[in-house]
mmCIF file of C-alpha atoms in Angstrom:
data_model
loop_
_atom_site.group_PDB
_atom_site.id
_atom_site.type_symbol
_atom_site.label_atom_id
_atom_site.label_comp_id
_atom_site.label_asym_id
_atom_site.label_seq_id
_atom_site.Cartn_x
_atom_site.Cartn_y
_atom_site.Cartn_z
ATOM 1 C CA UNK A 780 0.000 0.000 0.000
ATOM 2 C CA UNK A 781 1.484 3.176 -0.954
ATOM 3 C CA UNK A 782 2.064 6.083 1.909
ATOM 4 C CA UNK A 783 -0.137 9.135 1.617
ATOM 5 C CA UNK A 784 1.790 10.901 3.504
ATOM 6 C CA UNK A 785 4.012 14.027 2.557
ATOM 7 C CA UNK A 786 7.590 14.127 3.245
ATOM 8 C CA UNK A 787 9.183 16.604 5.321
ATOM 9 C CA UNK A 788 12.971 16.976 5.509
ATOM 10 C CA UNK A 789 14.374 18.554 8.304
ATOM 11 C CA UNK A 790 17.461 20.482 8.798
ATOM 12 C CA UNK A 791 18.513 20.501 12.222
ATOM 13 C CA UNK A 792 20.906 23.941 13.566
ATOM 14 C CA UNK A 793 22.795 22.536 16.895
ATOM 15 C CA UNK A 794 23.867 19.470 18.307
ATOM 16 C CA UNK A 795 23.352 19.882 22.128
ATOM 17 C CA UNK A 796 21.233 18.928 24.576
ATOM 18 C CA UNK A 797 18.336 20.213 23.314
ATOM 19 C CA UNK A 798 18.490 19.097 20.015
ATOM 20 C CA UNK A 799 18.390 15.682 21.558
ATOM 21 C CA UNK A 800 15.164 16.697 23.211
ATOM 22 C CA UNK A 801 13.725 17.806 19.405
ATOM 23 C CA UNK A 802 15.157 14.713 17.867
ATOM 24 C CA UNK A 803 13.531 12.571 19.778
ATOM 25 C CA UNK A 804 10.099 14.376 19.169
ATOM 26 C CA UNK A 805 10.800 13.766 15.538
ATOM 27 C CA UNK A 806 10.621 10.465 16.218
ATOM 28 C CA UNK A 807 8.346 9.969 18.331
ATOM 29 C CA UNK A 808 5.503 11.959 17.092
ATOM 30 C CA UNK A 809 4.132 9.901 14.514
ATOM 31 C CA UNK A 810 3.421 7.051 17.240
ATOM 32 C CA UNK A 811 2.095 9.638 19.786
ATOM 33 C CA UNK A 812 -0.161 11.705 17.052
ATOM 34 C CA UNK A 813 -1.991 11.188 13.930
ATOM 35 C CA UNK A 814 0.066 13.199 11.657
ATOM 36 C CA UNK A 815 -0.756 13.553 8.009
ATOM 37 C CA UNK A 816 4.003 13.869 7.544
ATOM 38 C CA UNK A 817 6.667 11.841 7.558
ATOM 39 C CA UNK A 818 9.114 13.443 8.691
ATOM 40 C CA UNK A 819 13.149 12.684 7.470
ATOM 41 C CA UNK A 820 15.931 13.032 9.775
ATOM 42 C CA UNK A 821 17.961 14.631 6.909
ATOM 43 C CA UNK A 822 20.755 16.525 7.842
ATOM 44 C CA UNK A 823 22.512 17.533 11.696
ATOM 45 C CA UNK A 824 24.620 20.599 11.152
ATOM 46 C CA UNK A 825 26.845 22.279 13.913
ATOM 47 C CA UNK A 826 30.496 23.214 14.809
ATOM 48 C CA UNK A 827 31.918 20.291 15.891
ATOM 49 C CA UNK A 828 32.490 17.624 13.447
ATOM 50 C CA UNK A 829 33.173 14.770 15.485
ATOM 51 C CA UNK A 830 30.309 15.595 18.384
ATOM 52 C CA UNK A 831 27.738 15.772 15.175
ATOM 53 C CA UNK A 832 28.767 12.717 13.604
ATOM 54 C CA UNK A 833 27.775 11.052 16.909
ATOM 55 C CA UNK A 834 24.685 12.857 17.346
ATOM 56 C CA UNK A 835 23.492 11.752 13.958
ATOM 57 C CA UNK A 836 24.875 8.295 14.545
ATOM 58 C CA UNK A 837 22.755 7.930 17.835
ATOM 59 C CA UNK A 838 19.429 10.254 16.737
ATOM 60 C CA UNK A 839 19.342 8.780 13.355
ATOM 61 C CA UNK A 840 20.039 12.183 11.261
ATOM 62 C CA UNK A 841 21.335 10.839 7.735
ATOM 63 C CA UNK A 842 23.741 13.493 7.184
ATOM 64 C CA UNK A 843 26.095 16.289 9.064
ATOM 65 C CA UNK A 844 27.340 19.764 7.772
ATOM 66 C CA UNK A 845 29.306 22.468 9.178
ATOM 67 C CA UNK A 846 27.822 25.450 6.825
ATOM 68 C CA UNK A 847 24.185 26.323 8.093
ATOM 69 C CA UNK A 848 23.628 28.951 5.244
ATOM 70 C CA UNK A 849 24.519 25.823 2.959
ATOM 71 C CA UNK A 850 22.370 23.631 4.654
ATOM 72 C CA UNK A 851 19.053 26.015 4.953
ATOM 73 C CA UNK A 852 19.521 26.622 1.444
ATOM 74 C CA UNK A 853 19.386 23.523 -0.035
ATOM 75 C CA UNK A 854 16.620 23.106 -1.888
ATOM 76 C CA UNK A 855 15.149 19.437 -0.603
ATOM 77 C CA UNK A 856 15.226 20.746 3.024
ATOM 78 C CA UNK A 857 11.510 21.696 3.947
ATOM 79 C CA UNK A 858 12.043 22.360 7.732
ATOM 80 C CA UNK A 859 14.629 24.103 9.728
ATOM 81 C CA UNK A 860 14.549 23.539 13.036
ATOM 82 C CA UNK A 861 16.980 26.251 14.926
ATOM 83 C CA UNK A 862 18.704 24.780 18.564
ATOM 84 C CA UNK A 863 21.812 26.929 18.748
ATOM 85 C CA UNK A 864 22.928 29.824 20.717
ATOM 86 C CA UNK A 865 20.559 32.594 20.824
ATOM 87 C CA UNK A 866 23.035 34.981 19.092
ATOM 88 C CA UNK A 867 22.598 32.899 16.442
ATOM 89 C CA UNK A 868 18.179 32.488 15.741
ATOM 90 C CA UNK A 869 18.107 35.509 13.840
ATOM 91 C CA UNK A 870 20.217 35.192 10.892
ATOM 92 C CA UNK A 871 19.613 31.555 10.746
ATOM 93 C CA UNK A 872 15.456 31.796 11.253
ATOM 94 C CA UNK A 873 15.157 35.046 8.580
ATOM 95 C CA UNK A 874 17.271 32.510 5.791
ATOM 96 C CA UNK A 875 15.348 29.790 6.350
ATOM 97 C CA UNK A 876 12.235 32.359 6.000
ATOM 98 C CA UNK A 877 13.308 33.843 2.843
ATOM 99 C CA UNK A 878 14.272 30.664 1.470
ATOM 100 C CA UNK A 879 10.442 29.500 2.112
ATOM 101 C CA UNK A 880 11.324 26.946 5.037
ATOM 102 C CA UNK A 881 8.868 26.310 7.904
ATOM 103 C CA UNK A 882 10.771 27.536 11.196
ATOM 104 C CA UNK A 883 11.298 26.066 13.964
ATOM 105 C CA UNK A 884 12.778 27.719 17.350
ATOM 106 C CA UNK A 885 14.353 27.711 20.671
ATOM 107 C CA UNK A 886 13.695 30.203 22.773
ATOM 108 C CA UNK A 887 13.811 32.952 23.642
ATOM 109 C CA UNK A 888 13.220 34.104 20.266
ATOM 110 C CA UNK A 889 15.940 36.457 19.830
ATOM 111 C CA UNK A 890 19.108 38.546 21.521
ATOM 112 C CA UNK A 891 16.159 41.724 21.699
ATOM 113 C CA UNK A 892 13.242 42.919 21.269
ATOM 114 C CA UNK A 893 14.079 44.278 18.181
ATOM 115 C CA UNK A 894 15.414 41.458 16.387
ATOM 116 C CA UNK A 895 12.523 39.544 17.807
ATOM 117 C CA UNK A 896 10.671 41.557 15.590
ATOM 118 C CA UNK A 897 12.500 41.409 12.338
ATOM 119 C CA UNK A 898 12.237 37.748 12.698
ATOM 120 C CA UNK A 899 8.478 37.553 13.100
ATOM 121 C CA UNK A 900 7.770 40.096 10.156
ATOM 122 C CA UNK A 901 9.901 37.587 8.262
ATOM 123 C CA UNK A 902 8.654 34.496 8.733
ATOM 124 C CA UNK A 903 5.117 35.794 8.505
ATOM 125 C CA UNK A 904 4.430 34.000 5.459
ATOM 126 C CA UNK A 905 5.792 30.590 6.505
ATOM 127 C CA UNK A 906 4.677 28.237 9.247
ATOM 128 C CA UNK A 907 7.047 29.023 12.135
ATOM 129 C CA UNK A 908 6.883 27.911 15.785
ATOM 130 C CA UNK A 909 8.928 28.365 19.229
ATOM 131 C CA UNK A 910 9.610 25.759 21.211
ATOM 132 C CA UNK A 911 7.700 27.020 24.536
ATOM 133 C CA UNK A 912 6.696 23.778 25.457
ATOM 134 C CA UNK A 913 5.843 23.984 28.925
ATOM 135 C CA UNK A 914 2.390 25.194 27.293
ATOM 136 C CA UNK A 915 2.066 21.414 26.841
ATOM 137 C CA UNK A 916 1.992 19.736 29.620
ATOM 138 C CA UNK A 917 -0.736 18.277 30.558
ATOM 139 C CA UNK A 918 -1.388 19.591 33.766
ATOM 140 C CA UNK A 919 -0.621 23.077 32.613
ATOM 141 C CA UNK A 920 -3.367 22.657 29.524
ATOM 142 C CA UNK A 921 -5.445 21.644 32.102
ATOM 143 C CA UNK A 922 -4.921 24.448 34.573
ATOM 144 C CA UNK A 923 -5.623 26.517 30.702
ATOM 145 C CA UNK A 924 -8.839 24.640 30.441
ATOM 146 C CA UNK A 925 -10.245 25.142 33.900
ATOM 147 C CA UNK A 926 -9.340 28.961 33.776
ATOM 148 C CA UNK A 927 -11.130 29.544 30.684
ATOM 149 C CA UNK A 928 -14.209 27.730 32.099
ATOM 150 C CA UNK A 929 -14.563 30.057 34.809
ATOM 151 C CA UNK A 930 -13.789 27.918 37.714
ATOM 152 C CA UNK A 931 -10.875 30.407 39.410
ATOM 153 C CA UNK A 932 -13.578 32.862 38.871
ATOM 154 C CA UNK A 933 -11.787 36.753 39.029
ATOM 155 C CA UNK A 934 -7.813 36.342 39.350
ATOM 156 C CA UNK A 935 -6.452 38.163 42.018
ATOM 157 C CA UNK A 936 -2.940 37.222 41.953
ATOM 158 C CA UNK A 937 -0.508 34.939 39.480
ATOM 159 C CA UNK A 938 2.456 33.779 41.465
ATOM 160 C CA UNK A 939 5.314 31.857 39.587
ATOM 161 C CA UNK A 940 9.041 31.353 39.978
ATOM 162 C CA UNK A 941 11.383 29.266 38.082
ATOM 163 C CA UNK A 942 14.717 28.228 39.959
ATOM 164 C CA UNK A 943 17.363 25.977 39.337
ATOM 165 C CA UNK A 944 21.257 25.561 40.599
ATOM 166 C CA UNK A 945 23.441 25.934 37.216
ATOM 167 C CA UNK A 946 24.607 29.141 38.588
ATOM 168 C CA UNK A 947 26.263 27.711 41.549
ATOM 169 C CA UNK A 948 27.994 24.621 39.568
ATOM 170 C CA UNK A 949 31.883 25.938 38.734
ATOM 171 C CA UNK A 950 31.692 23.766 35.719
ATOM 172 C CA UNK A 951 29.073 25.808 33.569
ATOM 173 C CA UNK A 952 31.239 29.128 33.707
ATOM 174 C CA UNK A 953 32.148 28.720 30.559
ATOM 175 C CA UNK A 954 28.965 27.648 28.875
ATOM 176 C CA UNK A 955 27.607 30.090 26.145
ATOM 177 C CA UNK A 956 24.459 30.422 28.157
ATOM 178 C CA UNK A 957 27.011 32.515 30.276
ATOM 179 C CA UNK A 958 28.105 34.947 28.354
ATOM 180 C CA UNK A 959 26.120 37.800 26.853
ATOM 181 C CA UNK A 960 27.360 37.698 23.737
ATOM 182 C CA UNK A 961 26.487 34.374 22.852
ATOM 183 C CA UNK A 962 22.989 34.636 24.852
ATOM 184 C CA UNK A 963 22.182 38.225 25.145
ATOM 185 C CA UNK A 964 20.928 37.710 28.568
ATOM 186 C CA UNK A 965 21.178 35.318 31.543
ATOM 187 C CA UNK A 966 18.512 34.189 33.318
ATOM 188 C CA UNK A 967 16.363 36.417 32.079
ATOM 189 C CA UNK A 968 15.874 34.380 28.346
ATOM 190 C CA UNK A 969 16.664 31.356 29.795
ATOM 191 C CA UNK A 970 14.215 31.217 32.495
ATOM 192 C CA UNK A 971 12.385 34.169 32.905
ATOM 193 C CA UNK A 972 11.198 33.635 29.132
ATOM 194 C CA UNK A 973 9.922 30.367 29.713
ATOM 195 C CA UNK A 974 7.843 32.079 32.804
ATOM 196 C CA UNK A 975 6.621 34.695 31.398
ATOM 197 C CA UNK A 976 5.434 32.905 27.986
ATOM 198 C CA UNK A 977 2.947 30.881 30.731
ATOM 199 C CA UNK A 978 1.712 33.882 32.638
ATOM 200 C CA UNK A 979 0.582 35.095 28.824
ATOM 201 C CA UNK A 980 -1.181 32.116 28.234
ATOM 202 C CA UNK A 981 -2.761 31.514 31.258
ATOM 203 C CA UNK A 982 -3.638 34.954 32.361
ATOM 204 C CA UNK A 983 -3.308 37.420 29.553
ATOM 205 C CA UNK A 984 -1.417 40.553 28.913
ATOM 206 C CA UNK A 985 0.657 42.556 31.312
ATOM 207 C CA UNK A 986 0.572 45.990 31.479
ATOM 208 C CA UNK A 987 3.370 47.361 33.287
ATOM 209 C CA UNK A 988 5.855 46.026 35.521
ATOM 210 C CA UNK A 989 8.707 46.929 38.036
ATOM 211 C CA UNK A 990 11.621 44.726 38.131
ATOM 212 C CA UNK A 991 15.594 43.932 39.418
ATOM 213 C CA UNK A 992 17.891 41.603 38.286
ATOM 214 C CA UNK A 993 21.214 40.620 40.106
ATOM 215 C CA UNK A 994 24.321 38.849 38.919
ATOM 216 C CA UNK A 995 26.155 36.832 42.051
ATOM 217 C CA UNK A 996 29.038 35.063 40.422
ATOM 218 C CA UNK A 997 32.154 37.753 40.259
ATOM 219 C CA UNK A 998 32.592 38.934 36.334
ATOM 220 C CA UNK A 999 29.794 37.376 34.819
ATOM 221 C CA UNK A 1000 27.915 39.481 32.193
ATOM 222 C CA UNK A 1001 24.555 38.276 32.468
ATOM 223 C CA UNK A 1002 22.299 38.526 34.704
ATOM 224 C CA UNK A 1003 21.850 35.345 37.403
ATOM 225 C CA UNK A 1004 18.405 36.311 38.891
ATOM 226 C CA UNK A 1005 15.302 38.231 38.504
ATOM 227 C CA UNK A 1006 12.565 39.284 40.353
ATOM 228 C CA UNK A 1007 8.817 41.168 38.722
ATOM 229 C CA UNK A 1008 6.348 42.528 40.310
ATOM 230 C CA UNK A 1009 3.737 42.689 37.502
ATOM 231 C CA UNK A 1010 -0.040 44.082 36.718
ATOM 232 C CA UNK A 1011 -1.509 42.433 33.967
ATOM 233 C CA UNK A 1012 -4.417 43.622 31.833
ATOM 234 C CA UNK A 1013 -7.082 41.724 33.741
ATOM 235 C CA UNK A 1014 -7.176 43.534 36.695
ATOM 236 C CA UNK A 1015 -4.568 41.055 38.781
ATOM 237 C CA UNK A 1016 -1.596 41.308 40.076
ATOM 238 C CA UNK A 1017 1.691 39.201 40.024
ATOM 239 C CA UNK A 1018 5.090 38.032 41.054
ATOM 240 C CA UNK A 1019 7.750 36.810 38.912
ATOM 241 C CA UNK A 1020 10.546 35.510 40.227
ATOM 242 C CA UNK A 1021 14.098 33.142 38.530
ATOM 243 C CA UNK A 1022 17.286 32.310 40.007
ATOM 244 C CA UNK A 1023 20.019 30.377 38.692
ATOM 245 C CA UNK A 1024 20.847 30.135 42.609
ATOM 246 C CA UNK A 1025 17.854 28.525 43.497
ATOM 247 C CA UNK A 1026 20.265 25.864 45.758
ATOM 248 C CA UNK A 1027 17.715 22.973 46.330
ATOM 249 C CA UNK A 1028 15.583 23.529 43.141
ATOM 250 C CA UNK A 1029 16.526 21.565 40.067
ATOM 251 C CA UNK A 1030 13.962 22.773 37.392
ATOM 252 C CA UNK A 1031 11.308 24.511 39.697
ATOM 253 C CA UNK A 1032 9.150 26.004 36.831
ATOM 254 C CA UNK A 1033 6.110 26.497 39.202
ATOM 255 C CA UNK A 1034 3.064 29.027 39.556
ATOM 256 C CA UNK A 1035 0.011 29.219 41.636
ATOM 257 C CA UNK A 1036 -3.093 31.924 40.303
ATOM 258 C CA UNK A 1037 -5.959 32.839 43.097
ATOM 259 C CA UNK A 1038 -9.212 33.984 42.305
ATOM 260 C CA UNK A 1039 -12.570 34.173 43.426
ATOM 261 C CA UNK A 1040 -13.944 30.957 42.917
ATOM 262 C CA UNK A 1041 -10.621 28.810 43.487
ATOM 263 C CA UNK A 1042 -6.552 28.049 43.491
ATOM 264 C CA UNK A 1043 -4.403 26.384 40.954
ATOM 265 C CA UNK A 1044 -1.131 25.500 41.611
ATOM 266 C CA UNK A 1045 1.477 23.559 39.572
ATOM 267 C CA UNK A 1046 5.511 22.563 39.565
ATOM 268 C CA UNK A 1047 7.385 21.315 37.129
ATOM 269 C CA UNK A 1048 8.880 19.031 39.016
ATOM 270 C CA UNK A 1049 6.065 17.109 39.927
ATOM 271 C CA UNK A 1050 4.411 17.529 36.305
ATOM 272 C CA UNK A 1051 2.051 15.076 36.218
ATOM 273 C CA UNK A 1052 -0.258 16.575 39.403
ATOM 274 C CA UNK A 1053 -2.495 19.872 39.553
ATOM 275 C CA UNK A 1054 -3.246 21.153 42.832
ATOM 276 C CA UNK A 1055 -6.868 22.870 42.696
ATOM 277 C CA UNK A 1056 -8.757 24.215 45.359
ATOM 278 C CA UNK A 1057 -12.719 25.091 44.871
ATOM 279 C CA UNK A 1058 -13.611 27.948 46.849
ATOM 280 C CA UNK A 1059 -17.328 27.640 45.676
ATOM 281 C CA UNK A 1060 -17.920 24.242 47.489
ATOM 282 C CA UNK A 1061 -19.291 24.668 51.444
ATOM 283 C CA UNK A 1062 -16.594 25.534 53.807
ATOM 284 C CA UNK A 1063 -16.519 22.372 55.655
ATOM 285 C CA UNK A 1064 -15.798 20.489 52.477
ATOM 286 C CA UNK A 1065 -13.079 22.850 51.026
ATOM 287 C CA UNK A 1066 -9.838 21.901 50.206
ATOM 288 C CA UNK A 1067 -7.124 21.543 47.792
ATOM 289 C CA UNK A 1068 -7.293 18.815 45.525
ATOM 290 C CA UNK A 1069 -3.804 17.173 44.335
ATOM 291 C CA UNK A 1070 -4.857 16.127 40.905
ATOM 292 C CA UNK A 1071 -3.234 13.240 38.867
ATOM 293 C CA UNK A 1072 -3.387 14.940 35.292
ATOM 294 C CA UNK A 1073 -3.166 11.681 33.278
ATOM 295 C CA UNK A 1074 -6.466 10.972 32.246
ATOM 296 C CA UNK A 1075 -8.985 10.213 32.114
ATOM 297 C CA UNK A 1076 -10.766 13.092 30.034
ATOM 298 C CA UNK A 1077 -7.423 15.392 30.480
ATOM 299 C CA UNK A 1078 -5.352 17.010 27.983
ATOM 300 C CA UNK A 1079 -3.255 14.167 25.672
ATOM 301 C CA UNK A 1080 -4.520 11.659 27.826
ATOM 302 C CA UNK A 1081 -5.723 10.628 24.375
ATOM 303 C CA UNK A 1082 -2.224 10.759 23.212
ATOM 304 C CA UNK A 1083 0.183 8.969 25.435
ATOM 305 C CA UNK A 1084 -0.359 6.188 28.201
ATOM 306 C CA UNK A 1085 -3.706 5.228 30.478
ATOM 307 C CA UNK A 1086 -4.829 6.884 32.670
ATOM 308 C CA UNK A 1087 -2.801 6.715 36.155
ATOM 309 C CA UNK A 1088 0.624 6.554 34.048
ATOM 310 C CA UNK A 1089 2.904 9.094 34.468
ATOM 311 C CA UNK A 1090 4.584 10.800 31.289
ATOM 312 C CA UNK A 1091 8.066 12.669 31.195
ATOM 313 C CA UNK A 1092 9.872 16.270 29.767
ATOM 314 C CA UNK A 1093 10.229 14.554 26.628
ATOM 315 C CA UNK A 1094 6.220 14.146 25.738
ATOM 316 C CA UNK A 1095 5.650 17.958 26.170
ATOM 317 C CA UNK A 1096 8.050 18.579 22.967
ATOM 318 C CA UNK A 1097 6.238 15.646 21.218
ATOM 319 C CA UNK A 1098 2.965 17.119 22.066
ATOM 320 C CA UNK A 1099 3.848 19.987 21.176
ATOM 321 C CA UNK A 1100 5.370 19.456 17.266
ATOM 322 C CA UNK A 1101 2.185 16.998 17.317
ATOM 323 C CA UNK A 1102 -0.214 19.983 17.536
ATOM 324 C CA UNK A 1103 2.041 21.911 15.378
ATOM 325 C CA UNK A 1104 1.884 19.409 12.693
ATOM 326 C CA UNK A 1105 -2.006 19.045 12.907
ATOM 327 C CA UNK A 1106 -2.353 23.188 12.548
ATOM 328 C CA UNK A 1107 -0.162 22.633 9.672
ATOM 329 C CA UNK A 1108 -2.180 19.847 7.880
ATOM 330 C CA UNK A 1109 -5.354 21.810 8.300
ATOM 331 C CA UNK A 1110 -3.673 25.094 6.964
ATOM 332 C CA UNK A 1111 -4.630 26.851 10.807
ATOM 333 C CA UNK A 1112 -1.674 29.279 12.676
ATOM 334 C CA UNK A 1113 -0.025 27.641 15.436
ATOM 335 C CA UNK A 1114 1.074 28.933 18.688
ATOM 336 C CA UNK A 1115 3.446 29.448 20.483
ATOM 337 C CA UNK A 1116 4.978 31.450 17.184
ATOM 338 C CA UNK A 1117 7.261 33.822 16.696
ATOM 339 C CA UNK A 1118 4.782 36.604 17.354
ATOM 340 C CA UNK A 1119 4.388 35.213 20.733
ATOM 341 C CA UNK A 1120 7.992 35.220 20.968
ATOM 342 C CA UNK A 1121 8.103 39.048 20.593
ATOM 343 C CA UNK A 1122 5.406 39.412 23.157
ATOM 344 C CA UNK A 1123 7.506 37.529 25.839
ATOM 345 C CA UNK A 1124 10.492 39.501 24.629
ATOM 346 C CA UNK A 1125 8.383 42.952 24.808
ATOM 347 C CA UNK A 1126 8.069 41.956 28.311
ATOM 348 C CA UNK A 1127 12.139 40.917 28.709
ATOM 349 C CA UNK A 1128 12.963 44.362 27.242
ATOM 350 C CA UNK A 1129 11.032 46.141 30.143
ATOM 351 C CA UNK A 1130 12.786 44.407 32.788
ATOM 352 C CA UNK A 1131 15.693 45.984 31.325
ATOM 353 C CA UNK A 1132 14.679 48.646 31.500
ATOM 354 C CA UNK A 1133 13.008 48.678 34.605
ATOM 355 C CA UNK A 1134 16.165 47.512 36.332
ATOM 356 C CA UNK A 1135 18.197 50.481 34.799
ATOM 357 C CA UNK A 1136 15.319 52.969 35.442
ATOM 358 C CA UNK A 1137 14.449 51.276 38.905
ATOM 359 C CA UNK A 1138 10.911 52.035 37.734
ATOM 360 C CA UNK A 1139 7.450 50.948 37.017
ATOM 361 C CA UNK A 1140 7.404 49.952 33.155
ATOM 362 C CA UNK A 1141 4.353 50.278 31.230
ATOM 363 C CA UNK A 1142 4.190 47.564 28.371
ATOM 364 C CA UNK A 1143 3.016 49.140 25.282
ATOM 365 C CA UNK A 1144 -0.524 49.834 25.225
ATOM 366 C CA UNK A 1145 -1.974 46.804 26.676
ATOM 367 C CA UNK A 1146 -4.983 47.177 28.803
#
């Protein structure tokens, strides 16, 4: 029987750790999601010879290269998928645009706001998508789901921090994430990006903000912690808060949103539970619920195991090129894109300048 399905080669930028993490979505998807693609490993392309020839021996990528402008040029590559150093996703992501690629990306989007932009007025007439994918885990679509049925009622207050202990570990000094040139920022786009992409999704635009950002270790050029105090659009308030000190913490992406009919709280390092409190139940029956987000009748629960079986980090990537796919089969945009990319980098760019100003912010002219 012949295969209906179209072919999509992909052109991988980066050989690290997560490019591992997108390689394995690539091959994983079509088992997790009915995709209408089949999607070719084609060629690995990075720096390092010898480290991509045993990527692409162990992820299955059929060919390496050292020139990416080669490489996103060719003309049998349909898909770039970007998953290098953020100094790098511009130049890289407006090629692949103008060459008529569909664009994938790491985040955060760009070095600043203003590149952000460029890139999304590029790639405006190709698919593109960032790799946010803490949008899809399952507890946190579900925490999505609940909020846009009403059941937190009004939000008072969105509460999230993101900590982990790279900062502290002498052997990452040197890592590009480290440097400013290579990642524009420090904790800021690696972490803070990640949390404030979520407190978009789940609880809409913020309007102004007041912000600080410290550096601990001596010499370092980016920033090693931040801390937001936010309004958002809505009418609620918030805290934002990322260390790459957080001693203790290994990925504590976590946030916790209080409103008038209940609670949600979630961490990342429990991802498969929801906590959820129902305010609107009698008082001697109220408490918070610690909710196994597996199924049944939760988000992917369709998609991966039965219910009461826990799924890892790597399923929120495959979910999340699985939706992407399934917007791109039925012609519908996907997001995260790049345009939500600028908004969390609208956002990064006033903590900047919040922390120079040591000021409240106001972010464009939302609300």
């Amino acid at each position: 029987m012949t295969d209906s399905k179209k072919k999509l080669n992909i052109a991988m930028i980066g050989h690290g750790f997560i490019a591992r993490a997108h390689s394995n979505a690539f091959h994983q998807v079509g088992r997790f999601f009915p995709v209408a693609y089949d999607l070719n490993l084609r060629v690995i392309c990075g720096r390092n010879r010898p480290n991509l020839e045993a990527m692409a021996s162990q992820w299955g990528w059929h060919e390496v290269a050292t020139d990416w402008q080669e490489v996103v040029n060719r003309s049998d590559i349909q898909v770039v998928d970007i998953a290098v150093p953020n100094a790098l996703h511009s130049s890289i992501a407006i090629t692949a645009a103008k060459a008529g690629r569909i664009v994938l990306c790491e985040k955060p989007l760009a070095m600043s706001l203003e590149q952000a932009e460029a890139m999304a007025e590029t790639v405006k007439q190709v698919p593109n998508l960032v790799w946010f994918n803490y949008r899809r885990v399952p507890a946190v679509a579900f925490a999505k789901q609940l909020i846009e049925e009403g059941r937190l009622g009004d939000i008072f207050h969105y509460r999230a921090w993101y900590l982990n202990q790279s900062g502290n570990d002498p052997s990452k000094a040197a890592g590009w994430r480290y440097t400013r040139a290579e990642a524009g920022s420090g904790a800021t786009g690696d972490l803070l990006s990640h949390a404030v992409d979520l407190a978009l999704h789940l609880n809409g635009e913020i309007s102004e903000l007041c912000a600080t950002t410290h550096t601990f270790a001596p010499g370092r050029d980016v920033d090693d912690a931040a801390m937001l105090m936010v309004r958002f659009a809505n009418g609620s308030v918030g805290t934002l808060e990322v260390s790459r000190y957080g001693v203790g913490c290994r990925n504590r992406n976590a946030f916790e949103i209080n409103g008038s009919k209940g609670m949600i709280r979630f961490d990342l390092e429990n991802m498969n539970r929801l906590e959820f409190f129902d305010a609107t139940q009698a008082p001697n029956l109220q408490a918070s619920r610690n909710l196994l987000v597996t199924g049944p009748d939760h988000p992917y629960s369709g998609n991966f195991w039965k219910p009461g079986h826990e799924i890892g980090y790597e399923h929120t990537f495959i979910a999340t090129l699985g939706d992407f796919l399934q917007s791109l089969e039925r012609g519908q945009r996907f997001r995260p894109n790049f345009d939500d990319g600028v908004a969390v980098h609208r956002i990064l760019d006033a903590v900047e300048k919040s922390t120079q100003a040591r000021a409240w912010i106001k972010i464009g002219d939302a609300g």
